[in-house]
mmCIF file of C-alpha atoms in Angstrom:
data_model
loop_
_atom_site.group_PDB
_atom_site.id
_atom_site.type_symbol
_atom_site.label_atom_id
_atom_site.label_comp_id
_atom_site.label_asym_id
_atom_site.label_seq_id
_atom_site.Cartn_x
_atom_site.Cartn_y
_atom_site.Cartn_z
ATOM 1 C CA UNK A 209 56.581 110.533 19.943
ATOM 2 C CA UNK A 210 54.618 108.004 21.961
ATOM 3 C CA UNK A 211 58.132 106.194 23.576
ATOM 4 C CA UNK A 212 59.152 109.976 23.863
ATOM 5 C CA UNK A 213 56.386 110.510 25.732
ATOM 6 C CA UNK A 214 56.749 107.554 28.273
ATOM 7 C CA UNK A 215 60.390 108.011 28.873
ATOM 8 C CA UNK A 216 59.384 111.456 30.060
ATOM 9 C CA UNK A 217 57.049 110.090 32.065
ATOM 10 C CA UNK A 218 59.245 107.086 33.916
ATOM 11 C CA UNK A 219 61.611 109.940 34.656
ATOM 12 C CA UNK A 220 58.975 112.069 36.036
ATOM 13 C CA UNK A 221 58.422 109.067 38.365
ATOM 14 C CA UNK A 222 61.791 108.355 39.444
ATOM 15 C CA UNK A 223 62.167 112.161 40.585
ATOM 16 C CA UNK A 224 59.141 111.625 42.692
ATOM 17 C CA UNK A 225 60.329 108.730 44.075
ATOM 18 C CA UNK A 226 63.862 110.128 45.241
ATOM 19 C CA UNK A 227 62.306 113.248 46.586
ATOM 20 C CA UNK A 228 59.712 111.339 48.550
ATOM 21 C CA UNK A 229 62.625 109.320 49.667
ATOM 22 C CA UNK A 230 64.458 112.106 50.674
ATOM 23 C CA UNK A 231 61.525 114.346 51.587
ATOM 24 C CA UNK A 232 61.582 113.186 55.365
ATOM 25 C CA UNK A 233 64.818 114.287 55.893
ATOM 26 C CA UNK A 234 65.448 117.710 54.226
ATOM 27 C CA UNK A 235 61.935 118.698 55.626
ATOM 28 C CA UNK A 236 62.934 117.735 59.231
ATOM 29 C CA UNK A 237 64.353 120.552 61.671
ATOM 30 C CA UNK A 238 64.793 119.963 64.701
ATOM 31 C CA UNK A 239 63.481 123.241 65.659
ATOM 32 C CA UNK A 240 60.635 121.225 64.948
ATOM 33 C CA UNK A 241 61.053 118.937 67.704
ATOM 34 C CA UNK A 242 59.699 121.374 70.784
ATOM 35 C CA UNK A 243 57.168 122.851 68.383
ATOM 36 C CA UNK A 244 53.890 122.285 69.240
ATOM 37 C CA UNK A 245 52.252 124.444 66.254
ATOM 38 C CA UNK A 246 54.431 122.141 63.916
ATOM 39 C CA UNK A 247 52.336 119.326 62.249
ATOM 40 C CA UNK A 248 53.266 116.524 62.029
ATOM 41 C CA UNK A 249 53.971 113.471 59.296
ATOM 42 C CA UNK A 250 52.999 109.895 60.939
ATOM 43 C CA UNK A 251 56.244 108.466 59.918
ATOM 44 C CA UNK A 252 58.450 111.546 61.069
ATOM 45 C CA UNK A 253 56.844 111.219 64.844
ATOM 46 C CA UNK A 254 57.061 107.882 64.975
ATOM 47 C CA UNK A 255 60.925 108.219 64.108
ATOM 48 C CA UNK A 256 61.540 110.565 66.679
ATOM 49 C CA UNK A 257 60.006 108.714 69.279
ATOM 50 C CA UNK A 258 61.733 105.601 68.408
ATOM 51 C CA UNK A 259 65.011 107.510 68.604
ATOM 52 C CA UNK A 260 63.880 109.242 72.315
ATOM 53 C CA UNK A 261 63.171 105.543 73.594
ATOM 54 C CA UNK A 262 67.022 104.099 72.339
ATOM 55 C CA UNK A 263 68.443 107.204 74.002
ATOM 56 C CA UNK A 264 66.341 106.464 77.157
ATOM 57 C CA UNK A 265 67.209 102.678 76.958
ATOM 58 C CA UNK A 266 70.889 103.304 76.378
ATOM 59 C CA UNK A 267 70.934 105.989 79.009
ATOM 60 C CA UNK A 268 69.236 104.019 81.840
ATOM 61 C CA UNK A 269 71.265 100.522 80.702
ATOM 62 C CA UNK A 270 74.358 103.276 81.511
ATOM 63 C CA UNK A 271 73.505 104.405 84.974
ATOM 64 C CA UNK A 272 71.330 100.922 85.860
ATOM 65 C CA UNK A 273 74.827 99.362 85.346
ATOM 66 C CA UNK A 274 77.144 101.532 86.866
ATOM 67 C CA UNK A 275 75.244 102.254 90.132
ATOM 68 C CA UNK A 276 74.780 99.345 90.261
ATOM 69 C CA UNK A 277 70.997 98.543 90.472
ATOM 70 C CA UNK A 278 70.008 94.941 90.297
ATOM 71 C CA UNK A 279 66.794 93.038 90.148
ATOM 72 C CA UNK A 280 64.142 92.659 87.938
ATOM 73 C CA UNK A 281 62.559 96.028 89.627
ATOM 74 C CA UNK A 282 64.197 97.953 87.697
ATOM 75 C CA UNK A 283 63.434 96.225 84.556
ATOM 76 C CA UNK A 284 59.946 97.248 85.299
ATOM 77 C CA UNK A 285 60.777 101.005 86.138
ATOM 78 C CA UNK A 286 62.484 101.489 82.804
ATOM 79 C CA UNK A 287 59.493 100.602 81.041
ATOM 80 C CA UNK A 288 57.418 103.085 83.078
ATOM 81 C CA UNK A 289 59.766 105.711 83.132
ATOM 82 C CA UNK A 290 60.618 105.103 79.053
ATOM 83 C CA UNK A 291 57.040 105.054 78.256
ATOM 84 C CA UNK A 292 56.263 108.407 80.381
ATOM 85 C CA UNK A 293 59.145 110.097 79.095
ATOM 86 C CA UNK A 294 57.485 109.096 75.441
ATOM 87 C CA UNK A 295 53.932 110.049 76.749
ATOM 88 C CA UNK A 296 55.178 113.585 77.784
ATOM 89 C CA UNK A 297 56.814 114.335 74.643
ATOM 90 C CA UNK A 298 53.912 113.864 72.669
ATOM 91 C CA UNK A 299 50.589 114.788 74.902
ATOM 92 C CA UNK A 300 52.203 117.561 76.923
ATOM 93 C CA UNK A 301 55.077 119.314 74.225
ATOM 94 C CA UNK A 302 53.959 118.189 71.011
ATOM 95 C CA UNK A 303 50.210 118.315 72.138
ATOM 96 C CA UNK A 304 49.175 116.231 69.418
ATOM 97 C CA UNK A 305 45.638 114.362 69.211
ATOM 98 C CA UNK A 306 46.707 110.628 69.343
ATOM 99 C CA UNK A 307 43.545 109.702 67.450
ATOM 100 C CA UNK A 308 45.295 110.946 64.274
ATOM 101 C CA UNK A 309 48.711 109.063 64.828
ATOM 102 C CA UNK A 310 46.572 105.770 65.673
ATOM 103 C CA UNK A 311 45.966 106.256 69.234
ATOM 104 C CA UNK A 312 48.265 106.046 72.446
ATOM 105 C CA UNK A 313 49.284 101.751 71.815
ATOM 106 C CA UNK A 314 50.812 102.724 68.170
ATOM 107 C CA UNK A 315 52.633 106.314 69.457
ATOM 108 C CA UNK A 316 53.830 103.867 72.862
ATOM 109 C CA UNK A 317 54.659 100.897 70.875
ATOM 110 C CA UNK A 318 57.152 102.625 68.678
ATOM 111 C CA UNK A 319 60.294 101.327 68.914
ATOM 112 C CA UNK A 320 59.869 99.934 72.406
ATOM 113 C CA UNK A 321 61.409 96.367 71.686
ATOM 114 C CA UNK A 322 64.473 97.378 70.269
ATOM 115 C CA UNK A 323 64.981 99.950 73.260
ATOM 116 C CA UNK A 324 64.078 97.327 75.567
ATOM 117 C CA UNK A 325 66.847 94.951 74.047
ATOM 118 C CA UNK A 326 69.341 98.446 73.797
ATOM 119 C CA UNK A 327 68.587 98.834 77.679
ATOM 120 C CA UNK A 328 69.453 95.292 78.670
ATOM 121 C CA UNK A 329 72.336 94.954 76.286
ATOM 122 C CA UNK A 330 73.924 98.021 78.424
ATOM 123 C CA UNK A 331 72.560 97.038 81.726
ATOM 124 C CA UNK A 332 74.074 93.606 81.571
ATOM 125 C CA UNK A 333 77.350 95.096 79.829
ATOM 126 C CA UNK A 334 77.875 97.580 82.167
ATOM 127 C CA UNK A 335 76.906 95.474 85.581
ATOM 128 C CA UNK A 336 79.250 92.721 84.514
ATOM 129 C CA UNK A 337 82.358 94.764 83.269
ATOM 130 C CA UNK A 338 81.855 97.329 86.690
ATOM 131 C CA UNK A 339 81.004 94.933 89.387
ATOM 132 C CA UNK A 340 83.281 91.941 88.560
ATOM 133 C CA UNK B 196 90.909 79.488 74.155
ATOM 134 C CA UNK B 197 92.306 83.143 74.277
ATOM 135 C CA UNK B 198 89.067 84.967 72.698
ATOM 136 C CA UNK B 199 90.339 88.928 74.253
ATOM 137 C CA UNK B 200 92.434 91.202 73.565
ATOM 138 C CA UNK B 201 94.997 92.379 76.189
ATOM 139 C CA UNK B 202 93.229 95.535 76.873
ATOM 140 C CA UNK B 203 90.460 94.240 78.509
ATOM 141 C CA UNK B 204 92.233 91.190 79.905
ATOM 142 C CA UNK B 205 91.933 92.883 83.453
ATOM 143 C CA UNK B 206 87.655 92.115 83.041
ATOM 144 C CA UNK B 207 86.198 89.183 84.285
ATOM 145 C CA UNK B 208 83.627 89.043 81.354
ATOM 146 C CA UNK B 209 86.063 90.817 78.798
ATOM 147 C CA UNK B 210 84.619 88.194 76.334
ATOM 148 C CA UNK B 211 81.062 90.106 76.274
ATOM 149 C CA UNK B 212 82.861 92.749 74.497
ATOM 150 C CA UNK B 213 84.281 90.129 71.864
ATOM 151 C CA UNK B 214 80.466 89.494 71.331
ATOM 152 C CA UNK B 215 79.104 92.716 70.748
ATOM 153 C CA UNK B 216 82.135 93.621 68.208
ATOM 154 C CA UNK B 217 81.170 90.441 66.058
ATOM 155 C CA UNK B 218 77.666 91.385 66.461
ATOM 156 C CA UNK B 219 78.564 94.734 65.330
ATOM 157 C CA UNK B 220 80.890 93.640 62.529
ATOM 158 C CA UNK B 221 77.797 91.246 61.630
ATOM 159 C CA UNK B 222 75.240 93.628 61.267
ATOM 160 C CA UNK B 223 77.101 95.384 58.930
ATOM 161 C CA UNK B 224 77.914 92.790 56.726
ATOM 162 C CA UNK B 225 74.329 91.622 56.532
ATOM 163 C CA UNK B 226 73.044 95.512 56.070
ATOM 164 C CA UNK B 227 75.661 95.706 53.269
ATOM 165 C CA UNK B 228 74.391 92.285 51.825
ATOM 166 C CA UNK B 229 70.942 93.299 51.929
ATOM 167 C CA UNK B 230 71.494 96.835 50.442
ATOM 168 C CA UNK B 231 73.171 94.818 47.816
ATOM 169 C CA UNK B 232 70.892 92.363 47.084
ATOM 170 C CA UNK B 233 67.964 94.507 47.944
ATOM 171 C CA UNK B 234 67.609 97.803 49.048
ATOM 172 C CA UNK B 235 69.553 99.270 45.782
ATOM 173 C CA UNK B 236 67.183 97.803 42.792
ATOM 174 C CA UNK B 237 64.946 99.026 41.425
ATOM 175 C CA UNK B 238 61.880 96.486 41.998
ATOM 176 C CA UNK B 239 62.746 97.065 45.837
ATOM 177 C CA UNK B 240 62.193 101.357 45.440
ATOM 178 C CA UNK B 241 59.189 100.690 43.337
ATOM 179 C CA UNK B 242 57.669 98.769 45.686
ATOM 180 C CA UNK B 243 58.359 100.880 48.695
ATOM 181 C CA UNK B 244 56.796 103.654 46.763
ATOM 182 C CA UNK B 245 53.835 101.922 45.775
ATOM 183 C CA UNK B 246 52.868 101.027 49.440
ATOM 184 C CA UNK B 247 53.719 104.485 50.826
ATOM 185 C CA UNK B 248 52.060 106.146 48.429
ATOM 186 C CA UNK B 249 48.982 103.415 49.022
ATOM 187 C CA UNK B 250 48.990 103.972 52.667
ATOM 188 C CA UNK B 251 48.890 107.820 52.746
ATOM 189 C CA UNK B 252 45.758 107.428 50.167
ATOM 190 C CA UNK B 253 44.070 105.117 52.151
ATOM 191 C CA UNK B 254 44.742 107.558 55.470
ATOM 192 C CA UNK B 255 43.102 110.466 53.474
ATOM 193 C CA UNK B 256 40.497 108.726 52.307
ATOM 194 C CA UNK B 257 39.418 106.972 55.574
ATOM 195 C CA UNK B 258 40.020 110.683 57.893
ATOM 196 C CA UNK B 259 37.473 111.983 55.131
ATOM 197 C CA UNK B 260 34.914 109.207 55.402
ATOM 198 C CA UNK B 261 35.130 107.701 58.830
ATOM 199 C CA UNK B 262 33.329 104.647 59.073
ATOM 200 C CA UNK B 263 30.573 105.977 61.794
ATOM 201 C CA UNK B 264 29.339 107.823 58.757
ATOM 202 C CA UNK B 265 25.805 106.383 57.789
ATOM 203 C CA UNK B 266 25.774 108.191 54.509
ATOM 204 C CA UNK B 267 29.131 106.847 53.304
ATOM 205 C CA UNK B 268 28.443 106.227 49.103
ATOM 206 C CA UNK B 269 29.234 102.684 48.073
ATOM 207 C CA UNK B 270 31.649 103.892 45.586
ATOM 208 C CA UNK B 271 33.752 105.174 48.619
ATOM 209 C CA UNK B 272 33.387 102.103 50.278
ATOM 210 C CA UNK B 273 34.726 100.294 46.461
ATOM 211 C CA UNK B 274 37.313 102.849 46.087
ATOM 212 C CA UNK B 275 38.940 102.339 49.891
ATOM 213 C CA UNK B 276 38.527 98.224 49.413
ATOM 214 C CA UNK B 277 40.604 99.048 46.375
ATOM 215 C CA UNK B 278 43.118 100.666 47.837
ATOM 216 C CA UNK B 279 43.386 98.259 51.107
ATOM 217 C CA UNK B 280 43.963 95.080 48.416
ATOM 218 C CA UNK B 281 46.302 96.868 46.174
ATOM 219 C CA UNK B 282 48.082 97.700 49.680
ATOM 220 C CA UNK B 283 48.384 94.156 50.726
ATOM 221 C CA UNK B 284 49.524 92.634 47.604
ATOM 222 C CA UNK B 285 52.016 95.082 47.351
ATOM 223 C CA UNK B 286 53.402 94.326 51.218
ATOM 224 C CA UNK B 287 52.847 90.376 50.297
ATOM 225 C CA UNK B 288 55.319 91.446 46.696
ATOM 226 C CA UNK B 289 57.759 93.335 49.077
ATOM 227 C CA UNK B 290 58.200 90.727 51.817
ATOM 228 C CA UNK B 291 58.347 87.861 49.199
ATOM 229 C CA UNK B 292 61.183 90.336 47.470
ATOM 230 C CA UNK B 293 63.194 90.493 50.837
ATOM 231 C CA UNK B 294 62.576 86.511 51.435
ATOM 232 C CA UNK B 295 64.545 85.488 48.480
ATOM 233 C CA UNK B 296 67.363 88.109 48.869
ATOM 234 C CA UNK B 297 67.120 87.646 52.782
ATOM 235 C CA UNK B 298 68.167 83.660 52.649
ATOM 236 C CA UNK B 299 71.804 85.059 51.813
ATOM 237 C CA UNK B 300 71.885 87.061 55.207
ATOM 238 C CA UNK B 301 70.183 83.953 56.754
ATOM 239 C CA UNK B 302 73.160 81.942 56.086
ATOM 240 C CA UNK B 303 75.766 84.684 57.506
ATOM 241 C CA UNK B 304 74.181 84.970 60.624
ATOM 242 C CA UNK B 305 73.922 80.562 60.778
ATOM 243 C CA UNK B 306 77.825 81.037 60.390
ATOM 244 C CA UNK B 307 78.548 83.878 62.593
ATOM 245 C CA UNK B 308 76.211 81.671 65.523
ATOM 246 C CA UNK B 309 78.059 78.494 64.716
ATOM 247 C CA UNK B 310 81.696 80.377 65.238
ATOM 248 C CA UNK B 311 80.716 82.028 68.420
ATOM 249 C CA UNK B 312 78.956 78.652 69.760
ATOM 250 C CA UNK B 313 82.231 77.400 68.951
ATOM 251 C CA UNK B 314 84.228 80.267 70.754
ATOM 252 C CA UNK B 315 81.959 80.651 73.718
ATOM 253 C CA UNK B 316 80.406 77.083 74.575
ATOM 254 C CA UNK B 317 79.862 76.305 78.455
ATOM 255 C CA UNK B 318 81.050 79.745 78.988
ATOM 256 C CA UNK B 319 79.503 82.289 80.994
ATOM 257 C CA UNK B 320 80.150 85.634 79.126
ATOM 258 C CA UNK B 321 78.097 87.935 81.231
ATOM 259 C CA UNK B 322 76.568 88.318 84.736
ATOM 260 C CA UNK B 323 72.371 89.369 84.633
ATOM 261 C CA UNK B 324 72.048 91.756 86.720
ATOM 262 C CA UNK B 325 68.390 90.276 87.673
ATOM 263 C CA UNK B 326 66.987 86.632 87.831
ATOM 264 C CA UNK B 327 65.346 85.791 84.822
ATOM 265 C CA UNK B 328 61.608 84.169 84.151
ATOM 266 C CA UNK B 329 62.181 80.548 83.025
ATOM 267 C CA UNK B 330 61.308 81.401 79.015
ATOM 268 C CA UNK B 331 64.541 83.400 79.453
ATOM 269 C CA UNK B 332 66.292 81.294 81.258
ATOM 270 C CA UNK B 333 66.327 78.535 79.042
ATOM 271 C CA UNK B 334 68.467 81.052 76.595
ATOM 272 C CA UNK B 335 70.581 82.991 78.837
ATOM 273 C CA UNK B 336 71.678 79.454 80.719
ATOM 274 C CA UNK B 337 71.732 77.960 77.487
ATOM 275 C CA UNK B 338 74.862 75.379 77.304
ATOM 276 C CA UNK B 339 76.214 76.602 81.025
ATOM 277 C CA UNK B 340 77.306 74.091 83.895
ATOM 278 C CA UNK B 341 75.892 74.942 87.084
ATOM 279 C CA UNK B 342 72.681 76.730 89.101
ATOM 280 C CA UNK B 343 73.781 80.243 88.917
ATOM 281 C CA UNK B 344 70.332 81.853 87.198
ATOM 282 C CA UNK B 345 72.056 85.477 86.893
ATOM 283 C CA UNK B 346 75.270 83.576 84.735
ATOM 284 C CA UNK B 347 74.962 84.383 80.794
ATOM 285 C CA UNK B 348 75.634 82.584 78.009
ATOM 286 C CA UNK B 349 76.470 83.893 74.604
ATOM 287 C CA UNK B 350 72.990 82.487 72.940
ATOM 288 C CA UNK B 351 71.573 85.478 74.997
ATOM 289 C CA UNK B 352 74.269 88.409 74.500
ATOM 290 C CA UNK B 353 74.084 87.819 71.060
ATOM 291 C CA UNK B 354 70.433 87.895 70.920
ATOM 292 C CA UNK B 355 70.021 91.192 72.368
ATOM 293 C CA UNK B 356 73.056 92.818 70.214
ATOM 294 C CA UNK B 357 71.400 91.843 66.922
ATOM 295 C CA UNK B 358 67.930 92.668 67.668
ATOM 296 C CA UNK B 359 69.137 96.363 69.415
ATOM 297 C CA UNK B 360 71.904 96.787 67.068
ATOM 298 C CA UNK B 361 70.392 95.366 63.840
ATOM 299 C CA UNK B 362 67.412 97.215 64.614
ATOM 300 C CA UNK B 363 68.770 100.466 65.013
ATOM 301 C CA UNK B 364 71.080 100.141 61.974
ATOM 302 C CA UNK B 365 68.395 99.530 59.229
ATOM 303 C CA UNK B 366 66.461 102.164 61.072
ATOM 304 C CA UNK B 367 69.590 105.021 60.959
ATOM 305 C CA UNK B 368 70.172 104.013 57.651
ATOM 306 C CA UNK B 369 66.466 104.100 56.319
ATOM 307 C CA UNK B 370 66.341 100.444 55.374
ATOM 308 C CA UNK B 371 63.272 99.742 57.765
ATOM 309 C CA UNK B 372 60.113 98.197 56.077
ATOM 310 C CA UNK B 373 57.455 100.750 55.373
ATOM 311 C CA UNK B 374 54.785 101.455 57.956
ATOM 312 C CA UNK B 375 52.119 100.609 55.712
ATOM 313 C CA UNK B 376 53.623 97.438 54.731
ATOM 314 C CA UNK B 377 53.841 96.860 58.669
ATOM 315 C CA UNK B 378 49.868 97.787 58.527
ATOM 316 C CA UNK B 379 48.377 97.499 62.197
ATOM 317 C CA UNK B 380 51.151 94.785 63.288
ATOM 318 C CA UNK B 381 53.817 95.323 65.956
ATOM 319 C CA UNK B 382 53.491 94.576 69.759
ATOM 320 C CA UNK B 383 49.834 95.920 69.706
ATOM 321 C CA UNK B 384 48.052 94.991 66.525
ATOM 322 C CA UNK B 385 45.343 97.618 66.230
ATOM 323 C CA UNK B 386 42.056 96.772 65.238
ATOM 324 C CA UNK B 387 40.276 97.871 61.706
ATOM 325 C CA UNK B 388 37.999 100.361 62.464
ATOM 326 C CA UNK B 389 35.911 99.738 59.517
ATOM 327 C CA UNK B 390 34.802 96.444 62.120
ATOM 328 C CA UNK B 391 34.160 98.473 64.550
#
């Protein structure tokens, strides 16, 4: 009865496991995303503003390298304009209180190194197979 | 050496391209490696649970009793320091877990670096479209003859394709570590409040 008992148990785990694995992503719409009644899961906005900065950093490695602009300038203005873009998404359409998402450095910091690597990897790409 | 295809034979710095489709056939080798030898068993989902389900507890319970709050019972104070050191030695279990499984990938990327090194040395493989800092420098002029500071070696390409692509990867396909294994680290470390 007892090893009855626990098997039940261990099984009652592993359910809760894969639907807290899979939780984030059936509860996501992306209706969601322009919502600013919806509330919000730390890990969910933190996803979606890692994917808005990698669309920003491809998008501005794109046109950075096929205008082309050159110079570390520009470097510099991605960075502003990919952290404003991420700024406006959350304080002015999500209007969410950054104190409960661990203030503006941890909302900002998501996935800015890997954009910033995305951005130069398609700058460079793009400059050198265009211009040469 | 003839390292590209015909199709892009008409580009200067076809070879670029040659180094983001290894980096690409790389990364998913090593995410396919490390689902393998990690991501699929069981000790890895346990562990992932554990710390999620640590760090959401330990989010609740500090929102409820902020810190500033003089009247805050000691067996609050107990109960969060709980939480906080089963948290950590779950993250030190979990990275210690992906250590031992991770030397594997390790050793594919050595190999991969070695064959391009091989492919690519003393070759310039991309223009910068800026002049990089010295730090950067020293790994985007890495093995090149010459002054040139915008030339690019393949050290560099190949940097930025696995950290972008590799990144994005284990992040698409949900392998990225938990956030509360990850605590308050990242660019800016945030500082405990309970300090404060």
């Amino acid at each position: 009865m007892k090893e009855g008992k626990s098997s039940k148990s261990n099984q009652q785990e592993q359910h809760e496991q894969i639907y807290h694995q899979n939780s984030h992503l059936g509860s996501f719409k992306f209706a969601k995303l322009f919502d600013s009644e919806a509330s919000w899961d730390k890990d969910q906005l933190g996803d979606v503003l890692h994917w808005i900065r990698q669309v920003v950093g491809l998008l501005c490695g794109l046109v950075w390298g096929a205008i082309p602009l050159v110079g570390g300038i520009w470097l510099l203005l991605f960075l502003a304009i990919s952290s404003g873009i991420v700024y406006g998404y959350y304080a002015l359409i999500l209007k969410i209180d950054e104190e409960d998402f661990g203030g503006h450095a941890a909302l900002l910091q998501d996935g800015l190194f890997a954009s910033l690597s995305l951005f130069l990897l398609a700058w460079i790409l793009v400059y050198s197979l265009s211009s040469f | 050496m003839a390292t590209t295809i015909p199709l892009f034979a008409s580009f200067k710095y076809a070879d670029s391209l040659t180094v983001v489709g290894i980096s690409i056939c790389t990364a998913l080798v090593c995410e396919a490696i490390s689902w393998i030898l990690i991501y699929r068993t069981s000790s890895y989902k346990s562990l992932k649970y554990s710390i999620d389900k640590a760090a959401k507890k330990l989010e609740t319970m500090k929102t409820e009793n902020p810190s500033s709050k003089l009247s805050i019972k000691k067996s609050k104070t107990k109960k969060i320091d709980r939480v906080e050191t089963s948290l950590k030695e779950s993250s030190r279990d979990l990275s210690l877990f992906k250590f031992k499984s991770g030397a594997v990938v390790a050793l594919v990327l050595f190999v991969v670096f070695g064959l391009l090194n091989s492919l690519f040395e003393g070759k310039v493989v991309a223009k910068l479209p800026f002049h990089p800092i010295t730090i950067v420098k020293k790994m985007s002029h890495r093995g090149l003859k010459g002054d040139d500071p915008t030339d690019c070696s393949m050290a560099f390409l190949y940097l930025l394709c696995s950290i972008s692509i590799r990144t994005n990867l284990q992040k698409f396909l949900g392998f990225s570590p938990p956030r509360g294994a990850a605590g308050a680290g990242g660019l800016f470390p945030m500082p405990d409040p309970k300090t404060n």
